[in-house]
Amino acid sequence: MINIGKINTLQVAEVYPFGYALAPEIADDQVSEPTEVTTVTLPHDAIEGELAIGQRIEVFVGTDQRGDLVATTKTPEILAGETKVLKAVSGTHFGAFFEWGLDNDLLVPKDYQEAPINPGMYYVVHAFYDKKTQRLIGSTKLHYFLKEGSAYLNEGDSVECLVYAQSDLGFKVVINGEYLGLIFHSDAFKPLKIGQSTPGVIKNVRSDGKIDVVLQRDDKTGRDELQQAILDDLEAHGGISTLTDKSPPDAIYQHFNVSKNAYKKALGALFKQKKITIKPDAIRLNDKP
Protein backbone atom coordinates (compact mmCIF):
# COMPACT_ATOMS: atom_id res chain seq x y z
CA MET A 1 0.00 0.00 0.00
CA ILE A 2 1.27 3.46 -0.90
CA ASN A 3 0.51 6.21 1.63
CA ILE A 4 -0.04 9.46 -0.24
CA GLY A 5 1.43 12.48 1.48
CA LYS A 6 3.72 10.33 3.62
CA ILE A 7 7.23 8.90 3.56
CA ASN A 8 7.12 5.42 2.01
CA THR A 9 9.70 2.65 1.72
CA LEU A 10 9.16 1.32 -1.81
CA GLN A 11 10.84 -1.11 -4.18
CA VAL A 12 11.96 -0.51 -7.75
CA ALA A 13 9.56 -2.49 -9.97
CA GLU A 14 10.52 -1.20 -13.43
CA VAL A 15 13.17 1.00 -15.01
CA TYR A 16 12.04 3.41 -17.73
CA PRO A 17 13.96 5.93 -19.85
CA PHE A 18 12.36 8.77 -17.83
CA GLY A 19 12.50 7.23 -14.35
CA TYR A 20 11.64 4.36 -12.07
CA ALA A 21 8.33 2.71 -11.26
CA LEU A 22 8.21 2.18 -7.49
CA ALA A 23 5.82 -0.20 -5.77
CA PRO A 24 5.20 -1.53 -2.25
CA GLU A 25 7.39 -4.49 -1.40
CA ILE A 26 5.59 -7.82 -1.94
CA ALA A 27 6.14 -10.53 0.65
CA ASP A 28 7.46 -13.89 -0.55
CA ASP A 29 4.21 -15.66 0.37
CA GLN A 30 2.27 -13.24 -1.84
CA VAL A 31 4.25 -13.68 -5.06
CA SER A 32 2.14 -16.56 -6.37
CA GLU A 33 -1.11 -14.77 -5.53
CA PRO A 34 -2.76 -12.43 -8.05
CA THR A 35 -2.38 -8.87 -6.78
CA GLU A 36 -2.94 -5.38 -8.11
CA VAL A 37 0.02 -3.18 -7.24
CA THR A 38 -0.13 0.61 -7.59
CA THR A 39 3.12 2.18 -8.72
CA VAL A 40 4.51 5.68 -8.44
CA THR A 41 7.06 7.33 -10.69
CA LEU A 42 10.44 8.55 -9.43
CA PRO A 43 12.15 10.68 -12.13
CA HIS A 44 15.80 9.93 -12.93
CA ASP A 45 16.85 13.48 -12.09
CA ALA A 46 15.38 13.13 -8.57
CA ILE A 47 18.31 11.00 -7.41
CA GLU A 48 22.05 10.69 -7.86
CA GLY A 49 23.30 7.48 -9.39
CA GLU A 50 21.15 4.59 -10.55
CA LEU A 51 18.73 2.17 -8.95
CA ALA A 52 18.31 -1.52 -9.73
CA ILE A 53 15.12 -3.55 -9.92
CA GLY A 54 14.26 -4.84 -6.45
CA GLN A 55 16.20 -2.09 -4.67
CA ARG A 56 14.39 -0.34 -1.81
CA ILE A 57 14.30 3.41 -1.34
CA GLU A 58 12.56 5.89 0.99
CA VAL A 59 10.55 8.54 -0.87
CA PHE A 60 7.82 11.07 -0.28
CA VAL A 61 4.75 10.29 -2.39
CA GLY A 62 2.70 13.29 -3.51
CA THR A 63 0.57 14.27 -6.48
CA ASP A 64 1.19 16.44 -9.50
CA GLN A 65 -1.22 19.01 -10.99
CA ARG A 66 -3.18 16.25 -12.73
CA GLY A 67 -3.51 14.18 -9.58
CA ASP A 68 -0.99 11.54 -10.72
CA LEU A 69 1.25 10.02 -8.06
CA VAL A 70 4.85 11.22 -8.08
CA ALA A 71 7.75 10.36 -5.78
CA THR A 72 10.68 12.45 -4.56
CA THR A 73 13.58 11.88 -2.20
CA LYS A 74 12.99 15.36 -0.75
CA THR A 75 11.13 15.58 2.55
CA PRO A 76 8.56 18.41 2.66
CA GLU A 77 8.03 20.61 5.69
CA ILE A 78 4.60 19.05 6.29
CA LEU A 79 3.15 15.57 5.71
CA ALA A 80 -0.47 14.53 5.25
CA GLY A 81 -2.29 14.64 8.58
CA GLU A 82 0.10 17.20 10.09
CA THR A 83 -0.60 20.80 11.11
CA LYS A 84 2.30 23.24 10.79
CA VAL A 85 3.25 26.85 10.07
CA LEU A 86 3.85 27.60 6.39
CA LYS A 87 4.55 30.75 4.37
CA ALA A 88 2.09 31.83 1.67
CA VAL A 89 3.92 32.78 -1.53
CA SER A 90 1.19 33.54 -4.07
CA GLY A 91 -2.56 33.64 -4.62
CA THR A 92 -5.10 33.19 -7.40
CA HIS A 93 -8.87 33.35 -7.75
CA PHE A 94 -9.12 29.66 -6.80
CA GLY A 95 -6.64 29.44 -3.93
CA ALA A 96 -3.30 30.28 -2.36
CA PHE A 97 0.06 28.54 -2.63
CA PHE A 98 2.46 27.82 0.22
CA GLU A 99 6.15 26.96 0.41
CA TRP A 100 6.69 23.49 1.82
CA GLY A 101 10.10 22.40 0.60
CA LEU A 102 9.14 20.88 -2.75
CA ASP A 103 9.31 22.24 -6.30
CA ASN A 104 5.52 22.51 -6.57
CA ASP A 105 3.94 24.71 -3.88
CA LEU A 106 1.12 23.38 -1.70
CA LEU A 107 -2.33 24.60 -2.73
CA VAL A 108 -4.89 25.79 -0.18
CA PRO A 109 -8.15 26.14 -2.18
CA LYS A 110 -10.55 29.02 -1.48
CA ASP A 111 -13.07 26.63 0.07
CA TYR A 112 -10.49 25.57 2.65
CA GLN A 113 -9.40 29.06 3.71
CA GLU A 114 -10.58 30.28 7.12
CA ALA A 115 -9.90 33.87 6.00
CA PRO A 116 -8.33 35.51 2.92
CA ILE A 117 -4.64 34.61 2.65
CA ASN A 118 -2.01 37.27 1.99
CA PRO A 119 1.23 36.24 0.22
CA GLY A 120 4.34 36.74 2.35
CA MET A 121 2.55 35.98 5.62
CA TYR A 122 2.67 32.81 7.72
CA TYR A 123 -0.37 30.65 8.47
CA VAL A 124 -1.11 27.44 10.33
CA VAL A 125 -1.99 24.85 7.67
CA HIS A 126 -3.30 21.28 7.83
CA ALA A 127 -2.23 19.03 4.94
CA PHE A 128 -4.44 16.20 3.67
CA TYR A 129 -5.20 14.05 0.65
CA ASP A 130 -8.45 15.11 -0.97
CA LYS A 131 -10.08 12.03 -2.52
CA LYS A 132 -12.49 14.20 -4.51
CA THR A 133 -9.78 16.00 -6.46
CA GLN A 134 -7.18 13.25 -5.94
CA ARG A 135 -4.65 15.83 -4.84
CA LEU A 136 -2.60 16.57 -1.77
CA ILE A 137 -3.74 20.00 -0.57
CA GLY A 138 -3.86 22.16 2.55
CA SER A 139 -6.47 23.91 4.69
CA THR A 140 -6.51 26.72 7.23
CA LYS A 141 -9.99 25.61 8.37
CA LEU A 142 -8.56 23.44 11.12
CA HIS A 143 -11.93 22.53 12.65
CA TYR A 144 -12.58 20.41 9.56
CA PHE A 145 -9.82 18.04 10.64
CA LEU A 146 -9.00 18.52 14.34
CA LYS A 147 -11.32 17.72 17.24
CA GLU A 148 -12.37 20.29 19.84
CA GLY A 149 -12.32 17.68 22.60
CA SER A 150 -10.29 14.67 23.73
CA ALA A 151 -10.89 11.72 26.02
CA TYR A 152 -7.13 11.46 26.52
CA LEU A 153 -6.43 14.92 27.95
CA ASN A 154 -7.03 15.75 31.60
CA GLU A 155 -6.69 18.78 33.82
CA GLY A 156 -3.03 19.35 34.70
CA ASP A 157 -1.57 17.59 31.64
CA SER A 158 1.44 19.28 30.10
CA VAL A 159 0.93 19.94 26.38
CA GLU A 160 2.50 21.72 23.42
CA CYS A 161 0.40 24.46 21.83
CA LEU A 162 0.50 26.12 18.42
CA VAL A 163 -1.35 29.45 18.18
CA TYR A 164 -3.44 29.56 14.99
CA ALA A 165 -5.98 32.37 15.52
CA GLN A 166 -7.15 35.09 17.89
CA SER A 167 -10.72 35.73 19.01
CA ASP A 168 -12.52 38.05 21.44
CA LEU A 169 -12.05 35.42 24.17
CA GLY A 170 -8.40 34.65 23.63
CA PHE A 171 -5.98 32.67 21.47
CA LYS A 172 -7.04 29.55 19.62
CA VAL A 173 -4.40 26.82 19.74
CA VAL A 174 -3.66 23.40 18.31
CA ILE A 175 -2.86 21.04 21.19
CA ASN A 176 -0.21 18.38 20.59
CA GLY A 177 -0.92 18.63 16.86
CA GLU A 178 -4.26 16.85 17.30
CA TYR A 179 -6.86 18.90 19.17
CA LEU A 180 -8.17 22.46 19.34
CA GLY A 181 -8.22 24.54 22.50
CA LEU A 182 -8.30 28.10 23.84
CA ILE A 183 -6.00 30.26 25.95
CA PHE A 184 -8.09 33.04 27.48
CA HIS A 185 -6.69 36.57 27.29
CA SER A 186 -6.58 36.64 31.09
CA ASP A 187 -4.27 33.61 31.07
CA ALA A 188 -1.96 34.93 28.35
CA PHE A 189 0.59 36.72 30.53
CA LYS A 190 3.17 36.78 27.73
CA PRO A 191 2.83 38.08 24.15
CA LEU A 192 1.42 35.48 21.74
CA LYS A 193 1.23 35.60 17.96
CA ILE A 194 -0.12 33.44 15.16
CA GLY A 195 2.22 30.57 14.36
CA GLN A 196 3.96 30.64 17.75
CA SER A 197 4.58 27.40 19.65
CA THR A 198 4.45 27.44 23.43
CA PRO A 199 4.26 24.94 26.30
CA GLY A 200 0.95 24.85 28.12
CA VAL A 201 -1.08 23.04 30.76
CA ILE A 202 -4.66 21.81 30.48
CA LYS A 203 -6.67 24.11 32.73
CA ASN A 204 -10.10 22.64 32.20
CA VAL A 205 -12.01 20.19 30.03
CA ARG A 206 -15.53 21.64 29.84
CA SER A 207 -18.75 19.66 29.97
CA ASP A 208 -19.10 20.11 26.18
CA GLY A 209 -15.62 18.64 25.70
CA LYS A 210 -13.90 21.88 24.75
CA ILE A 211 -10.45 22.45 26.21
CA ASP A 212 -9.06 25.48 28.06
CA VAL A 213 -5.29 25.88 28.32
CA VAL A 214 -3.05 28.01 30.54
CA LEU A 215 0.61 28.88 30.01
CA GLN A 216 1.81 27.89 33.46
CA ARG A 217 1.03 25.25 36.05
CA ASP A 218 -0.95 26.66 38.98
CA ASP A 219 -1.27 23.54 41.13
CA LYS A 220 0.83 22.62 44.18
CA THR A 221 3.51 21.00 42.00
CA GLY A 222 3.83 24.12 39.89
CA ARG A 223 3.98 26.42 42.92
CA ASP A 224 6.61 24.24 44.62
CA GLU A 225 8.72 24.15 41.44
CA LEU A 226 8.65 27.95 41.12
CA GLN A 227 9.59 28.46 44.75
CA GLN A 228 12.53 26.08 44.37
CA ALA A 229 13.58 27.84 41.17
CA ILE A 230 13.66 31.16 43.05
CA LEU A 231 15.75 29.65 45.85
CA ASP A 232 18.15 28.05 43.35
CA ASP A 233 18.50 31.39 41.54
CA LEU A 234 19.30 33.16 44.80
CA GLU A 235 21.91 30.52 45.68
CA ALA A 236 23.53 30.95 42.27
CA HIS A 237 23.77 34.74 42.72
CA GLY A 238 25.19 35.01 46.21
CA GLY A 239 21.85 34.97 48.01
CA ILE A 240 20.49 38.22 46.57
CA SER A 241 18.31 39.25 43.61
CA THR A 242 17.02 42.60 42.41
CA LEU A 243 14.00 40.89 40.81
CA THR A 244 11.31 41.83 43.32
CA ASP A 245 7.52 41.87 43.40
CA LYS A 246 7.78 45.42 42.00
CA SER A 247 9.74 44.36 38.89
CA PRO A 248 8.15 44.66 35.42
CA PRO A 249 6.16 41.59 34.24
CA ASP A 250 8.42 41.20 31.19
CA ALA A 251 11.54 40.96 33.38
CA ILE A 252 9.92 38.29 35.55
CA TYR A 253 8.75 36.32 32.52
CA GLN A 254 12.18 36.48 30.87
CA HIS A 255 13.82 35.11 34.02
CA PHE A 256 11.33 32.50 35.26
CA ASN A 257 8.83 32.07 32.40
CA VAL A 258 5.89 32.84 34.71
CA SER A 259 3.45 35.68 35.24
CA LYS A 260 4.12 38.48 37.72
CA ASN A 261 1.14 37.32 39.78
CA ALA A 262 2.57 33.79 40.11
CA TYR A 263 5.97 35.22 41.04
CA LYS A 264 4.49 37.47 43.74
CA LYS A 265 2.61 34.50 45.24
CA ALA A 266 5.82 32.45 45.30
CA LEU A 267 7.72 35.25 47.04
CA GLY A 268 4.91 35.57 49.58
CA ALA A 269 5.02 31.84 50.32
CA LEU A 270 8.81 31.87 50.76
CA PHE A 271 8.53 34.91 53.03
CA LYS A 272 5.97 33.15 55.23
CA GLN A 273 8.32 30.18 55.43
CA LYS A 274 11.01 32.63 56.59
CA LYS A 275 13.31 31.54 53.78
CA ILE A 276 13.71 35.00 52.28
CA THR A 277 13.62 38.65 53.25
CA ILE A 278 11.85 41.05 50.92
CA LYS A 279 13.17 44.61 50.60
CA PRO A 280 11.89 47.35 48.27
CA ASP A 281 14.89 46.92 45.95
CA ALA A 282 15.94 43.30 46.50
CA ILE A 283 15.15 39.90 47.97
CA ARG A 284 17.66 37.95 50.02
CA LEU A 285 18.11 34.45 51.34
CA ASN A 286 17.80 34.50 55.11
CA ASP A 287 20.73 32.12 55.62
CA LYS A 288 23.10 34.42 53.69
CA PRO A 289 25.03 37.25 55.40
CSV table of C-alpha atoms in Angstrom, one decimal:
chain,number,residue,atom,x,y,z
A,1,MET,CA,0.0,0.0,0.0
A,2,ILE,CA,1.3,3.5,-0.9
A,3,ASN,CA,0.5,6.2,1.6
A,4,ILE,CA,0.0,9.5,-0.2
A,5,GLY,CA,1.4,12.5,1.5
A,6,LYS,CA,3.7,10.3,3.6
A,7,ILE,CA,7.2,8.9,3.6
A,8,ASN,CA,7.1,5.4,2.0
A,9,THR,CA,9.7,2.6,1.7
A,10,LEU,CA,9.2,1.3,-1.8
A,11,GLN,CA,10.8,-1.1,-4.2
A,12,VAL,CA,12.0,-0.5,-7.8
A,13,ALA,CA,9.6,-2.5,-10.0
A,14,GLU,CA,10.5,-1.2,-13.4
A,15,VAL,CA,13.2,1.0,-15.0
A,16,TYR,CA,12.0,3.4,-17.7
A,17,PRO,CA,14.0,5.9,-19.8
A,18,PHE,CA,12.4,8.8,-17.8
A,19,GLY,CA,12.5,7.2,-14.3
A,20,TYR,CA,11.6,4.4,-12.1
A,21,ALA,CA,8.3,2.7,-11.3
A,22,LEU,CA,8.2,2.2,-7.5
A,23,ALA,CA,5.8,-0.2,-5.8
A,24,PRO,CA,5.2,-1.5,-2.3
A,25,GLU,CA,7.4,-4.5,-1.4
A,26,ILE,CA,5.6,-7.8,-1.9
A,27,ALA,CA,6.1,-10.5,0.7
A,28,ASP,CA,7.5,-13.9,-0.5
A,29,ASP,CA,4.2,-15.7,0.4
A,30,GLN,CA,2.3,-13.2,-1.8
A,31,VAL,CA,4.3,-13.7,-5.1
A,32,SER,CA,2.1,-16.6,-6.4
A,33,GLU,CA,-1.1,-14.8,-5.5
A,34,PRO,CA,-2.8,-12.4,-8.1
A,35,THR,CA,-2.4,-8.9,-6.8
A,36,GLU,CA,-2.9,-5.4,-8.1
A,37,VAL,CA,0.0,-3.2,-7.2
A,38,THR,CA,-0.1,0.6,-7.6
A,39,THR,CA,3.1,2.2,-8.7
A,40,VAL,CA,4.5,5.7,-8.4
A,41,THR,CA,7.1,7.3,-10.7
A,42,LEU,CA,10.4,8.6,-9.4
A,43,PRO,CA,12.1,10.7,-12.1
A,44,HIS,CA,15.8,9.9,-12.9
A,45,ASP,CA,16.8,13.5,-12.1
A,46,ALA,CA,15.4,13.1,-8.6
A,47,ILE,CA,18.3,11.0,-7.4
A,48,GLU,CA,22.0,10.7,-7.9
A,49,GLY,CA,23.3,7.5,-9.4
A,50,GLU,CA,21.2,4.6,-10.5
A,51,LEU,CA,18.7,2.2,-9.0
A,52,ALA,CA,18.3,-1.5,-9.7
A,53,ILE,CA,15.1,-3.5,-9.9
A,54,GLY,CA,14.3,-4.8,-6.4
A,55,GLN,CA,16.2,-2.1,-4.7
A,56,ARG,CA,14.4,-0.3,-1.8
A,57,ILE,CA,14.3,3.4,-1.3
A,58,GLU,CA,12.6,5.9,1.0
A,59,VAL,CA,10.6,8.5,-0.9
A,60,PHE,CA,7.8,11.1,-0.3
A,61,VAL,CA,4.7,10.3,-2.4
A,62,GLY,CA,2.7,13.3,-3.5
A,63,THR,CA,0.6,14.3,-6.5
A,64,ASP,CA,1.2,16.4,-9.5
A,65,GLN,CA,-1.2,19.0,-11.0
A,66,ARG,CA,-3.2,16.3,-12.7
A,67,GLY,CA,-3.5,14.2,-9.6
A,68,ASP,CA,-1.0,11.5,-10.7
A,69,LEU,CA,1.2,10.0,-8.1
A,70,VAL,CA,4.8,11.2,-8.1
A,71,ALA,CA,7.8,10.4,-5.8
A,72,THR,CA,10.7,12.4,-4.6
A,73,THR,CA,13.6,11.9,-2.2
A,74,LYS,CA,13.0,15.4,-0.8
A,75,THR,CA,11.1,15.6,2.5
A,76,PRO,CA,8.6,18.4,2.7
A,77,GLU,CA,8.0,20.6,5.7
A,78,ILE,CA,4.6,19.1,6.3
A,79,LEU,CA,3.2,15.6,5.7
A,80,ALA,CA,-0.5,14.5,5.3
A,81,GLY,CA,-2.3,14.6,8.6
A,82,GLU,CA,0.1,17.2,10.1
A,83,THR,CA,-0.6,20.8,11.1
A,84,LYS,CA,2.3,23.2,10.8
A,85,VAL,CA,3.2,26.8,10.1
A,86,LEU,CA,3.8,27.6,6.4
A,87,LYS,CA,4.5,30.8,4.4
A,88,ALA,CA,2.1,31.8,1.7
A,89,VAL,CA,3.9,32.8,-1.5
A,90,SER,CA,1.2,33.5,-4.1
A,91,GLY,CA,-2.6,33.6,-4.6
A,92,THR,CA,-5.1,33.2,-7.4
A,93,HIS,CA,-8.9,33.3,-7.8
A,94,PHE,CA,-9.1,29.7,-6.8
A,95,GLY,CA,-6.6,29.4,-3.9
A,96,ALA,CA,-3.3,30.3,-2.4
A,97,PHE,CA,0.1,28.5,-2.6
A,98,PHE,CA,2.5,27.8,0.2
A,99,GLU,CA,6.2,27.0,0.4
A,100,TRP,CA,6.7,23.5,1.8
A,101,GLY,CA,10.1,22.4,0.6
A,102,LEU,CA,9.1,20.9,-2.8
A,103,ASP,CA,9.3,22.2,-6.3
A,104,ASN,CA,5.5,22.5,-6.6
A,105,ASP,CA,3.9,24.7,-3.9
A,106,LEU,CA,1.1,23.4,-1.7
A,107,LEU,CA,-2.3,24.6,-2.7
A,108,VAL,CA,-4.9,25.8,-0.2
A,109,PRO,CA,-8.1,26.1,-2.2
A,110,LYS,CA,-10.5,29.0,-1.5
A,111,ASP,CA,-13.1,26.6,0.1
A,112,TYR,CA,-10.5,25.6,2.6
A,113,GLN,CA,-9.4,29.1,3.7
A,114,GLU,CA,-10.6,30.3,7.1
A,115,ALA,CA,-9.9,33.9,6.0
A,116,PRO,CA,-8.3,35.5,2.9
A,117,ILE,CA,-4.6,34.6,2.6
A,118,ASN,CA,-2.0,37.3,2.0
A,119,PRO,CA,1.2,36.2,0.2
A,120,GLY,CA,4.3,36.7,2.3
A,121,MET,CA,2.6,36.0,5.6
A,122,TYR,CA,2.7,32.8,7.7
A,123,TYR,CA,-0.4,30.6,8.5
A,124,VAL,CA,-1.1,27.4,10.3
A,125,VAL,CA,-2.0,24.8,7.7
A,126,HIS,CA,-3.3,21.3,7.8
A,127,ALA,CA,-2.2,19.0,4.9
A,128,PHE,CA,-4.4,16.2,3.7
A,129,TYR,CA,-5.2,14.0,0.7
A,130,ASP,CA,-8.4,15.1,-1.0
A,131,LYS,CA,-10.1,12.0,-2.5
A,132,LYS,CA,-12.5,14.2,-4.5
A,133,THR,CA,-9.8,16.0,-6.5
A,134,GLN,CA,-7.2,13.2,-5.9
A,135,ARG,CA,-4.7,15.8,-4.8
A,136,LEU,CA,-2.6,16.6,-1.8
A,137,ILE,CA,-3.7,20.0,-0.6
A,138,GLY,CA,-3.9,22.2,2.5
A,139,SER,CA,-6.5,23.9,4.7
A,140,THR,CA,-6.5,26.7,7.2
A,141,LYS,CA,-10.0,25.6,8.4
A,142,LEU,CA,-8.6,23.4,11.1
A,143,HIS,CA,-11.9,22.5,12.7
A,144,TYR,CA,-12.6,20.4,9.6
A,145,PHE,CA,-9.8,18.0,10.6
A,146,LEU,CA,-9.0,18.5,14.3
A,147,LYS,CA,-11.3,17.7,17.2
A,148,GLU,CA,-12.4,20.3,19.8
A,149,GLY,CA,-12.3,17.7,22.6
A,150,SER,CA,-10.3,14.7,23.7
A,151,ALA,CA,-10.9,11.7,26.0
A,152,TYR,CA,-7.1,11.5,26.5
A,153,LEU,CA,-6.4,14.9,27.9
A,154,ASN,CA,-7.0,15.8,31.6
A,155,GLU,CA,-6.7,18.8,33.8
A,156,GLY,CA,-3.0,19.3,34.7
A,157,ASP,CA,-1.6,17.6,31.6
A,158,SER,CA,1.4,19.3,30.1
A,159,VAL,CA,0.9,19.9,26.4
A,160,GLU,CA,2.5,21.7,23.4
A,161,CYS,CA,0.4,24.5,21.8
A,162,LEU,CA,0.5,26.1,18.4
A,163,VAL,CA,-1.3,29.4,18.2
A,164,TYR,CA,-3.4,29.6,15.0
A,165,ALA,CA,-6.0,32.4,15.5
A,166,GLN,CA,-7.1,35.1,17.9
A,167,SER,CA,-10.7,35.7,19.0
A,168,ASP,CA,-12.5,38.1,21.4
A,169,LEU,CA,-12.1,35.4,24.2
A,170,GLY,CA,-8.4,34.7,23.6
A,171,PHE,CA,-6.0,32.7,21.5
A,172,LYS,CA,-7.0,29.5,19.6
A,173,VAL,CA,-4.4,26.8,19.7
A,174,VAL,CA,-3.7,23.4,18.3
A,175,ILE,CA,-2.9,21.0,21.2
A,176,ASN,CA,-0.2,18.4,20.6
A,177,GLY,CA,-0.9,18.6,16.9
A,178,GLU,CA,-4.3,16.8,17.3
A,179,TYR,CA,-6.9,18.9,19.2
A,180,LEU,CA,-8.2,22.5,19.3
A,181,GLY,CA,-8.2,24.5,22.5
A,182,LEU,CA,-8.3,28.1,23.8
A,183,ILE,CA,-6.0,30.3,26.0
A,184,PHE,CA,-8.1,33.0,27.5
A,185,HIS,CA,-6.7,36.6,27.3
A,186,SER,CA,-6.6,36.6,31.1
A,187,ASP,CA,-4.3,33.6,31.1
A,188,ALA,CA,-2.0,34.9,28.3
A,189,PHE,CA,0.6,36.7,30.5
A,190,LYS,CA,3.2,36.8,27.7
A,191,PRO,CA,2.8,38.1,24.1
A,192,LEU,CA,1.4,35.5,21.7
A,193,LYS,CA,1.2,35.6,18.0
A,194,ILE,CA,-0.1,33.4,15.2
A,195,GLY,CA,2.2,30.6,14.4
A,196,GLN,CA,4.0,30.6,17.7
A,197,SER,CA,4.6,27.4,19.6
A,198,THR,CA,4.4,27.4,23.4
A,199,PRO,CA,4.3,24.9,26.3
A,200,GLY,CA,0.9,24.8,28.1
A,201,VAL,CA,-1.1,23.0,30.8
A,202,ILE,CA,-4.7,21.8,30.5
A,203,LYS,CA,-6.7,24.1,32.7
A,204,ASN,CA,-10.1,22.6,32.2
A,205,VAL,CA,-12.0,20.2,30.0
A,206,ARG,CA,-15.5,21.6,29.8
A,207,SER,CA,-18.7,19.7,30.0
A,208,ASP,CA,-19.1,20.1,26.2
A,209,GLY,CA,-15.6,18.6,25.7
A,210,LYS,CA,-13.9,21.9,24.8
A,211,ILE,CA,-10.5,22.4,26.2
A,212,ASP,CA,-9.1,25.5,28.1
A,213,VAL,CA,-5.3,25.9,28.3
A,214,VAL,CA,-3.0,28.0,30.5
A,215,LEU,CA,0.6,28.9,30.0
A,216,GLN,CA,1.8,27.9,33.5
A,217,ARG,CA,1.0,25.3,36.0
A,218,ASP,CA,-0.9,26.7,39.0
A,219,ASP,CA,-1.3,23.5,41.1
A,220,LYS,CA,0.8,22.6,44.2
A,221,THR,CA,3.5,21.0,42.0
A,222,GLY,CA,3.8,24.1,39.9
A,223,ARG,CA,4.0,26.4,42.9
A,224,ASP,CA,6.6,24.2,44.6
A,225,GLU,CA,8.7,24.2,41.4
A,226,LEU,CA,8.6,27.9,41.1
A,227,GLN,CA,9.6,28.5,44.8
A,228,GLN,CA,12.5,26.1,44.4
A,229,ALA,CA,13.6,27.8,41.2
A,230,ILE,CA,13.7,31.2,43.0
A,231,LEU,CA,15.8,29.6,45.8
A,232,ASP,CA,18.2,28.1,43.3
A,233,ASP,CA,18.5,31.4,41.5
A,234,LEU,CA,19.3,33.2,44.8
A,235,GLU,CA,21.9,30.5,45.7
A,236,ALA,CA,23.5,31.0,42.3
A,237,HIS,CA,23.8,34.7,42.7
A,238,GLY,CA,25.2,35.0,46.2
A,239,GLY,CA,21.9,35.0,48.0
A,240,ILE,CA,20.5,38.2,46.6
A,241,SER,CA,18.3,39.2,43.6
A,242,THR,CA,17.0,42.6,42.4
A,243,LEU,CA,14.0,40.9,40.8
A,244,THR,CA,11.3,41.8,43.3
A,245,ASP,CA,7.5,41.9,43.4
A,246,LYS,CA,7.8,45.4,42.0
A,247,SER,CA,9.7,44.4,38.9
A,248,PRO,CA,8.2,44.7,35.4
A,249,PRO,CA,6.2,41.6,34.2
A,250,ASP,CA,8.4,41.2,31.2
A,251,ALA,CA,11.5,41.0,33.4
A,252,ILE,CA,9.9,38.3,35.5
A,253,TYR,CA,8.8,36.3,32.5
A,254,GLN,CA,12.2,36.5,30.9
A,255,HIS,CA,13.8,35.1,34.0
A,256,PHE,CA,11.3,32.5,35.3
A,257,ASN,CA,8.8,32.1,32.4
A,258,VAL,CA,5.9,32.8,34.7
A,259,SER,CA,3.5,35.7,35.2
A,260,LYS,CA,4.1,38.5,37.7
A,261,ASN,CA,1.1,37.3,39.8
A,262,ALA,CA,2.6,33.8,40.1
A,263,TYR,CA,6.0,35.2,41.0
A,264,LYS,CA,4.5,37.5,43.7
A,265,LYS,CA,2.6,34.5,45.2
A,266,ALA,CA,5.8,32.4,45.3
A,267,LEU,CA,7.7,35.3,47.0
A,268,GLY,CA,4.9,35.6,49.6
A,269,ALA,CA,5.0,31.8,50.3
A,270,LEU,CA,8.8,31.9,50.8
A,271,PHE,CA,8.5,34.9,53.0
A,272,LYS,CA,6.0,33.1,55.2
A,273,GLN,CA,8.3,30.2,55.4
A,274,LYS,CA,11.0,32.6,56.6
A,275,LYS,CA,13.3,31.5,53.8
A,276,ILE,CA,13.7,35.0,52.3
A,277,THR,CA,13.6,38.7,53.3
A,278,ILE,CA,11.8,41.1,50.9
A,279,LYS,CA,13.2,44.6,50.6
A,280,PRO,CA,11.9,47.3,48.3
A,281,ASP,CA,14.9,46.9,46.0
A,282,ALA,CA,15.9,43.3,46.5
A,283,ILE,CA,15.1,39.9,48.0
A,284,ARG,CA,17.7,38.0,50.0
A,285,LEU,CA,18.1,34.4,51.3
A,286,ASN,CA,17.8,34.5,55.1
A,287,ASP,CA,20.7,32.1,55.6
A,288,LYS,CA,23.1,34.4,53.7
A,289,PRO,CA,25.0,37.3,55.4
